[in-house]
Amino acid sequence: MNRRYLVGLLLGIILSSASTFAQNVSMNSAPAGFQPAYVVGEDTFAIVNLPGVYIFPEMKFKNKKEQDNYYKLIRDVKRTLPYAKMVYSTLIETYEYMETLPNEKAKQQHLKRMEKEMFKEYKPQLRRLSYSQGKLLIKLIDRECNQSSYNLLKAYLGSFRAGFWNFFASMFGASLKSQYDPKGKDKVTERVVVLVENGLL
């Protein structure tokens, strides 16, 4: 069982049992830099948020090429993951903002303006990505947003424009319909992403 869930379960048991002694329980507020605590009778229980613990088997490489590919993957994930997370945050912000717009015409105008601004801001940076980094970015967008880049484009820009961009990507050996498979073919990538996200690589 994941240690984070185990700790959460234990804290839940402590807190639920503590609630049976409600008349004797008080919650201490804590100044900055200190942890809050529950006081149950004469006992004090600190409330501590523990980070997740991830344990992976040691990487074993068949040869130097495989090892080099792994370290290249680490470099590529560090390069592309921030863009995938940016796409996700932009998606959330765009959806929330579009909900406030009065009609479909206003929504389409906003999307065109946003598309133009994003091209202007990110095109120079994205052009510096290698083909393999571009393919990886497409998969990481699927990981962050839980749907393929093609589906995102289709939802916001329509089928025709999504098809155009997918055709454009295919000329470089990529597909916007690529799906992320963290337990299968992308298992090693998922390992690297988790370690990078937690500052362990």
mmCIF file of C-alpha atoms in Angstrom:
data_model
loop_
_atom_site.group_PDB
_atom_site.id
_atom_site.type_symbol
_atom_site.label_atom_id
_atom_site.label_comp_id
_atom_site.label_asym_id
_atom_site.label_seq_id
_atom_site.Cartn_x
_atom_site.Cartn_y
_atom_site.Cartn_z
ATOM 1 C CA MET A 1 0.000 0.000 0.000
ATOM 2 C CA ASN A 2 1.239 3.481 -0.788
ATOM 3 C CA ARG A 3 2.821 4.925 2.346
ATOM 4 C CA ARG A 4 0.976 8.223 1.878
ATOM 5 C CA TYR A 5 -2.365 6.400 2.055
ATOM 6 C CA LEU A 6 -1.203 4.381 5.058
ATOM 7 C CA VAL A 7 -0.209 7.545 6.931
ATOM 8 C CA GLY A 8 -3.514 9.164 5.938
ATOM 9 C CA LEU A 9 -5.408 6.117 7.187
ATOM 10 C CA LEU A 10 -3.544 6.172 10.501
ATOM 11 C CA LEU A 11 -4.192 9.887 10.955
ATOM 12 C CA GLY A 12 -7.843 9.301 10.069
ATOM 13 C CA ILE A 13 -8.113 6.603 12.738
ATOM 14 C CA ILE A 14 -6.422 8.850 15.289
ATOM 15 C CA LEU A 15 -8.662 11.792 14.461
ATOM 16 C CA SER A 16 -11.866 9.749 14.378
ATOM 17 C CA SER A 17 -11.054 8.112 17.703
ATOM 18 C CA ALA A 18 -10.110 11.510 19.081
ATOM 19 C CA SER A 19 -13.550 12.812 18.122
ATOM 20 C CA THR A 20 -15.109 10.420 20.649
ATOM 21 C CA PHE A 21 -13.337 12.462 23.304
ATOM 22 C CA ALA A 22 -14.622 15.745 21.883
ATOM 23 C CA GLN A 23 -15.057 17.341 25.259
ATOM 24 C CA ASN A 24 -11.332 16.851 25.938
ATOM 25 C CA VAL A 25 -10.034 17.690 22.451
ATOM 26 C CA SER A 26 -8.743 21.060 21.328
ATOM 27 C CA MET A 27 -7.012 22.169 18.145
ATOM 28 C CA ASN A 28 -3.983 24.360 18.595
ATOM 29 C CA SER A 29 -3.420 27.040 15.992
ATOM 30 C CA ALA A 30 0.219 27.225 14.996
ATOM 31 C CA PRO A 31 2.308 30.289 14.164
ATOM 32 C CA ALA A 32 4.195 30.350 10.869
ATOM 33 C CA GLY A 33 6.874 27.670 10.685
ATOM 34 C CA PHE A 34 5.198 25.374 13.240
ATOM 35 C CA GLN A 35 2.851 22.425 12.770
ATOM 36 C CA PRO A 36 -0.707 22.455 14.146
ATOM 37 C CA ALA A 37 -1.588 19.760 16.670
ATOM 38 C CA TYR A 38 -4.596 18.048 18.241
ATOM 39 C CA VAL A 39 -4.640 17.791 22.013
ATOM 40 C CA VAL A 40 -6.538 14.763 23.348
ATOM 41 C CA GLY A 41 -6.591 14.759 27.107
ATOM 42 C CA GLU A 42 -2.920 14.911 28.043
ATOM 43 C CA ASP A 43 -1.691 13.664 24.647
ATOM 44 C CA THR A 44 -0.669 15.885 21.714
ATOM 45 C CA PHE A 45 -0.795 14.670 18.110
ATOM 46 C CA ALA A 46 1.101 16.736 15.543
ATOM 47 C CA ILE A 47 -0.598 17.182 12.153
ATOM 48 C CA VAL A 48 2.087 16.774 9.516
ATOM 49 C CA ASN A 49 1.598 16.655 5.744
ATOM 50 C CA LEU A 50 4.036 14.059 4.467
ATOM 51 C CA PRO A 51 5.177 14.042 0.841
ATOM 52 C CA GLY A 52 4.501 10.978 -1.276
ATOM 53 C CA VAL A 53 7.146 8.263 -1.276
ATOM 54 C CA TYR A 54 7.979 6.647 -4.611
ATOM 55 C CA ILE A 55 10.031 3.480 -4.806
ATOM 56 C CA PHE A 56 11.270 2.190 -8.145
ATOM 57 C CA PRO A 57 13.543 -0.767 -8.847
ATOM 58 C CA GLU A 58 17.097 0.049 -9.806
ATOM 59 C CA MET A 59 17.499 0.691 -13.527
ATOM 60 C CA LYS A 60 19.444 -2.053 -15.288
ATOM 61 C CA PHE A 61 20.775 -1.439 -18.769
ATOM 62 C CA LYS A 62 21.637 -4.088 -21.343
ATOM 63 C CA ASN A 63 24.257 -1.892 -22.957
ATOM 64 C CA LYS A 64 25.640 1.644 -23.099
ATOM 65 C CA LYS A 65 23.193 2.698 -25.819
ATOM 66 C CA GLU A 66 20.245 1.819 -23.596
ATOM 67 C CA GLN A 67 21.848 3.757 -20.741
ATOM 68 C CA ASP A 68 22.448 6.780 -22.986
ATOM 69 C CA ASN A 69 18.808 6.657 -24.138
ATOM 70 C CA TYR A 70 17.648 6.703 -20.510
ATOM 71 C CA TYR A 71 19.705 9.793 -19.677
ATOM 72 C CA LYS A 72 18.508 11.429 -22.895
ATOM 73 C CA LEU A 73 14.927 10.724 -21.777
ATOM 74 C CA ILE A 74 15.633 12.440 -18.441
ATOM 75 C CA ARG A 75 16.943 15.490 -20.296
ATOM 76 C CA ASP A 76 13.955 15.523 -22.653
ATOM 77 C CA VAL A 77 11.398 15.187 -19.837
ATOM 78 C CA LYS A 78 12.985 18.096 -17.976
ATOM 79 C CA ARG A 79 12.790 20.134 -21.175
ATOM 80 C CA THR A 80 9.198 19.311 -22.173
ATOM 81 C CA LEU A 81 7.295 18.683 -18.926
ATOM 82 C CA PRO A 82 6.959 22.410 -18.080
ATOM 83 C CA TYR A 83 5.275 22.980 -21.463
ATOM 84 C CA ALA A 84 2.822 20.121 -20.863
ATOM 85 C CA LYS A 85 1.930 21.569 -17.461
ATOM 86 C CA MET A 86 1.535 25.008 -19.043
ATOM 87 C CA VAL A 87 -0.926 23.535 -21.566
ATOM 88 C CA TYR A 88 -2.949 22.033 -18.719
ATOM 89 C CA SER A 89 -3.090 25.281 -16.720
ATOM 90 C CA THR A 90 -3.973 27.226 -19.894
ATOM 91 C CA LEU A 91 -6.734 24.716 -20.614
ATOM 92 C CA ILE A 92 -8.254 25.200 -17.156
ATOM 93 C CA GLU A 93 -8.003 28.996 -17.329
ATOM 94 C CA THR A 94 -9.474 29.049 -20.849
ATOM 95 C CA TYR A 95 -12.393 26.826 -19.889
ATOM 96 C CA GLU A 96 -13.190 28.913 -16.812
ATOM 97 C CA TYR A 97 -12.974 32.177 -18.764
ATOM 98 C CA MET A 98 -15.065 30.870 -21.666
ATOM 99 C CA GLU A 99 -17.831 29.970 -19.245
ATOM 100 C CA THR A 100 -18.203 33.700 -18.547
ATOM 101 C CA LEU A 101 -18.554 34.670 -22.227
ATOM 102 C CA PRO A 102 -22.093 35.433 -23.461
ATOM 103 C CA ASN A 103 -22.249 33.455 -26.728
ATOM 104 C CA GLU A 104 -20.451 31.167 -29.184
ATOM 105 C CA LYS A 105 -19.176 34.058 -31.300
ATOM 106 C CA ALA A 106 -17.420 35.636 -28.312
ATOM 107 C CA LYS A 107 -15.916 32.255 -27.422
ATOM 108 C CA GLN A 108 -14.531 31.722 -30.931
ATOM 109 C CA GLN A 109 -13.074 35.235 -30.991
ATOM 110 C CA HIS A 110 -11.363 34.576 -27.670
ATOM 111 C CA LEU A 111 -9.947 31.256 -28.934
ATOM 112 C CA LYS A 112 -8.521 32.867 -32.073
ATOM 113 C CA ARG A 113 -6.944 35.650 -30.034
ATOM 114 C CA MET A 114 -5.501 33.155 -27.548
ATOM 115 C CA GLU A 115 -4.153 30.936 -30.351
ATOM 116 C CA LYS A 116 -2.408 33.939 -31.916
ATOM 117 C CA GLU A 117 -0.896 35.042 -28.590
ATOM 118 C CA MET A 118 0.329 31.533 -27.755
ATOM 119 C CA PHE A 119 1.941 31.165 -31.188
ATOM 120 C CA LYS A 120 3.729 34.456 -30.729
ATOM 121 C CA GLU A 121 4.960 33.596 -27.234
ATOM 122 C CA TYR A 122 5.848 29.913 -27.542
ATOM 123 C CA LYS A 123 6.663 29.268 -31.208
ATOM 124 C CA PRO A 124 10.334 30.370 -30.894
ATOM 125 C CA GLN A 125 10.817 28.099 -27.862
ATOM 126 C CA LEU A 126 9.000 25.098 -29.327
ATOM 127 C CA ARG A 127 10.941 25.344 -32.576
ATOM 128 C CA ARG A 128 14.088 24.584 -30.585
ATOM 129 C CA LEU A 129 12.707 21.196 -29.538
ATOM 130 C CA SER A 130 14.080 18.145 -31.325
ATOM 131 C CA TYR A 131 11.725 15.699 -33.090
ATOM 132 C CA SER A 132 11.950 13.262 -30.183
ATOM 133 C CA GLN A 133 11.205 16.056 -27.701
ATOM 134 C CA GLY A 134 8.203 17.117 -29.800
ATOM 135 C CA LYS A 135 6.831 13.565 -29.759
ATOM 136 C CA LEU A 136 7.408 13.357 -26.018
ATOM 137 C CA LEU A 137 5.618 16.674 -25.458
ATOM 138 C CA ILE A 138 2.541 15.351 -27.284
ATOM 139 C CA LYS A 139 2.458 12.357 -24.929
ATOM 140 C CA LEU A 140 3.056 14.447 -21.818
ATOM 141 C CA ILE A 141 0.167 16.734 -22.786
ATOM 142 C CA ASP A 142 -2.019 13.613 -22.852
ATOM 143 C CA ARG A 143 -0.663 12.682 -19.411
ATOM 144 C CA GLU A 144 -1.364 16.106 -17.883
ATOM 145 C CA CYS A 145 -4.746 16.728 -19.538
ATOM 146 C CA ASN A 146 -5.928 13.106 -19.614
ATOM 147 C CA GLN A 147 -6.768 13.378 -23.317
ATOM 148 C CA SER A 148 -4.811 13.514 -26.540
ATOM 149 C CA SER A 149 -3.591 16.735 -28.118
ATOM 150 C CA TYR A 150 -5.852 15.975 -31.085
ATOM 151 C CA ASN A 151 -8.954 15.823 -28.875
ATOM 152 C CA LEU A 152 -7.981 19.087 -27.181
ATOM 153 C CA LEU A 153 -7.547 20.824 -30.534
ATOM 154 C CA LYS A 154 -10.782 19.312 -31.825
ATOM 155 C CA ALA A 155 -12.710 20.533 -28.782
ATOM 156 C CA TYR A 156 -11.377 24.081 -28.983
ATOM 157 C CA LEU A 157 -10.579 24.643 -32.663
ATOM 158 C CA GLY A 158 -12.867 22.204 -34.480
ATOM 159 C CA SER A 159 -12.340 18.977 -36.436
ATOM 160 C CA PHE A 160 -10.885 20.574 -39.573
ATOM 161 C CA ARG A 161 -8.139 22.531 -37.813
ATOM 162 C CA ALA A 162 -7.358 19.607 -35.510
ATOM 163 C CA GLY A 163 -7.013 17.391 -38.591
ATOM 164 C CA PHE A 164 -4.721 19.938 -40.228
ATOM 165 C CA TRP A 165 -2.411 20.071 -37.208
ATOM 166 C CA ASN A 166 -2.381 16.283 -36.944
ATOM 167 C CA PHE A 167 -1.408 16.049 -40.636
ATOM 168 C CA PHE A 168 1.315 18.649 -40.036
ATOM 169 C CA ALA A 169 2.649 16.647 -37.068
ATOM 170 C CA SER A 170 2.602 13.424 -39.121
ATOM 171 C CA MET A 171 5.106 14.941 -41.565
ATOM 172 C CA PHE A 172 7.584 14.914 -38.664
ATOM 173 C CA GLY A 173 6.768 11.358 -37.639
ATOM 174 C CA ALA A 174 4.440 12.344 -34.794
ATOM 175 C CA SER A 175 0.721 11.952 -34.185
ATOM 176 C CA LEU A 176 -1.427 14.243 -32.072
ATOM 177 C CA LYS A 177 -3.597 11.201 -31.397
ATOM 178 C CA SER A 178 -0.764 9.529 -29.468
ATOM 179 C CA GLN A 179 -1.965 8.330 -26.087
ATOM 180 C CA TYR A 180 0.098 8.052 -22.951
ATOM 181 C CA ASP A 181 0.439 4.524 -21.547
ATOM 182 C CA PRO A 182 2.079 4.817 -18.094
ATOM 183 C CA LYS A 183 1.787 1.094 -17.324
ATOM 184 C CA GLY A 184 2.866 -0.140 -20.743
ATOM 185 C CA LYS A 185 5.098 1.334 -23.430
ATOM 186 C CA ASP A 186 5.557 4.614 -21.503
ATOM 187 C CA LYS A 187 6.420 2.953 -18.180
ATOM 188 C CA VAL A 188 10.007 4.227 -18.133
ATOM 189 C CA THR A 189 8.848 7.715 -19.125
ATOM 190 C CA GLU A 190 6.334 7.708 -16.252
ATOM 191 C CA ARG A 191 9.101 6.725 -13.840
ATOM 192 C CA VAL A 192 11.257 9.635 -15.027
ATOM 193 C CA VAL A 193 8.338 12.112 -14.918
ATOM 194 C CA VAL A 194 7.415 11.156 -11.340
ATOM 195 C CA LEU A 195 11.031 11.462 -10.201
ATOM 196 C CA VAL A 196 11.452 14.822 -11.953
ATOM 197 C CA GLU A 197 8.174 16.142 -10.499
ATOM 198 C CA ASN A 198 9.360 15.267 -7.006
ATOM 199 C CA GLY A 199 12.819 16.771 -7.427
ATOM 200 C CA LEU A 200 14.547 13.389 -7.330
ATOM 201 C CA LEU A 201 16.236 13.729 -10.719
#
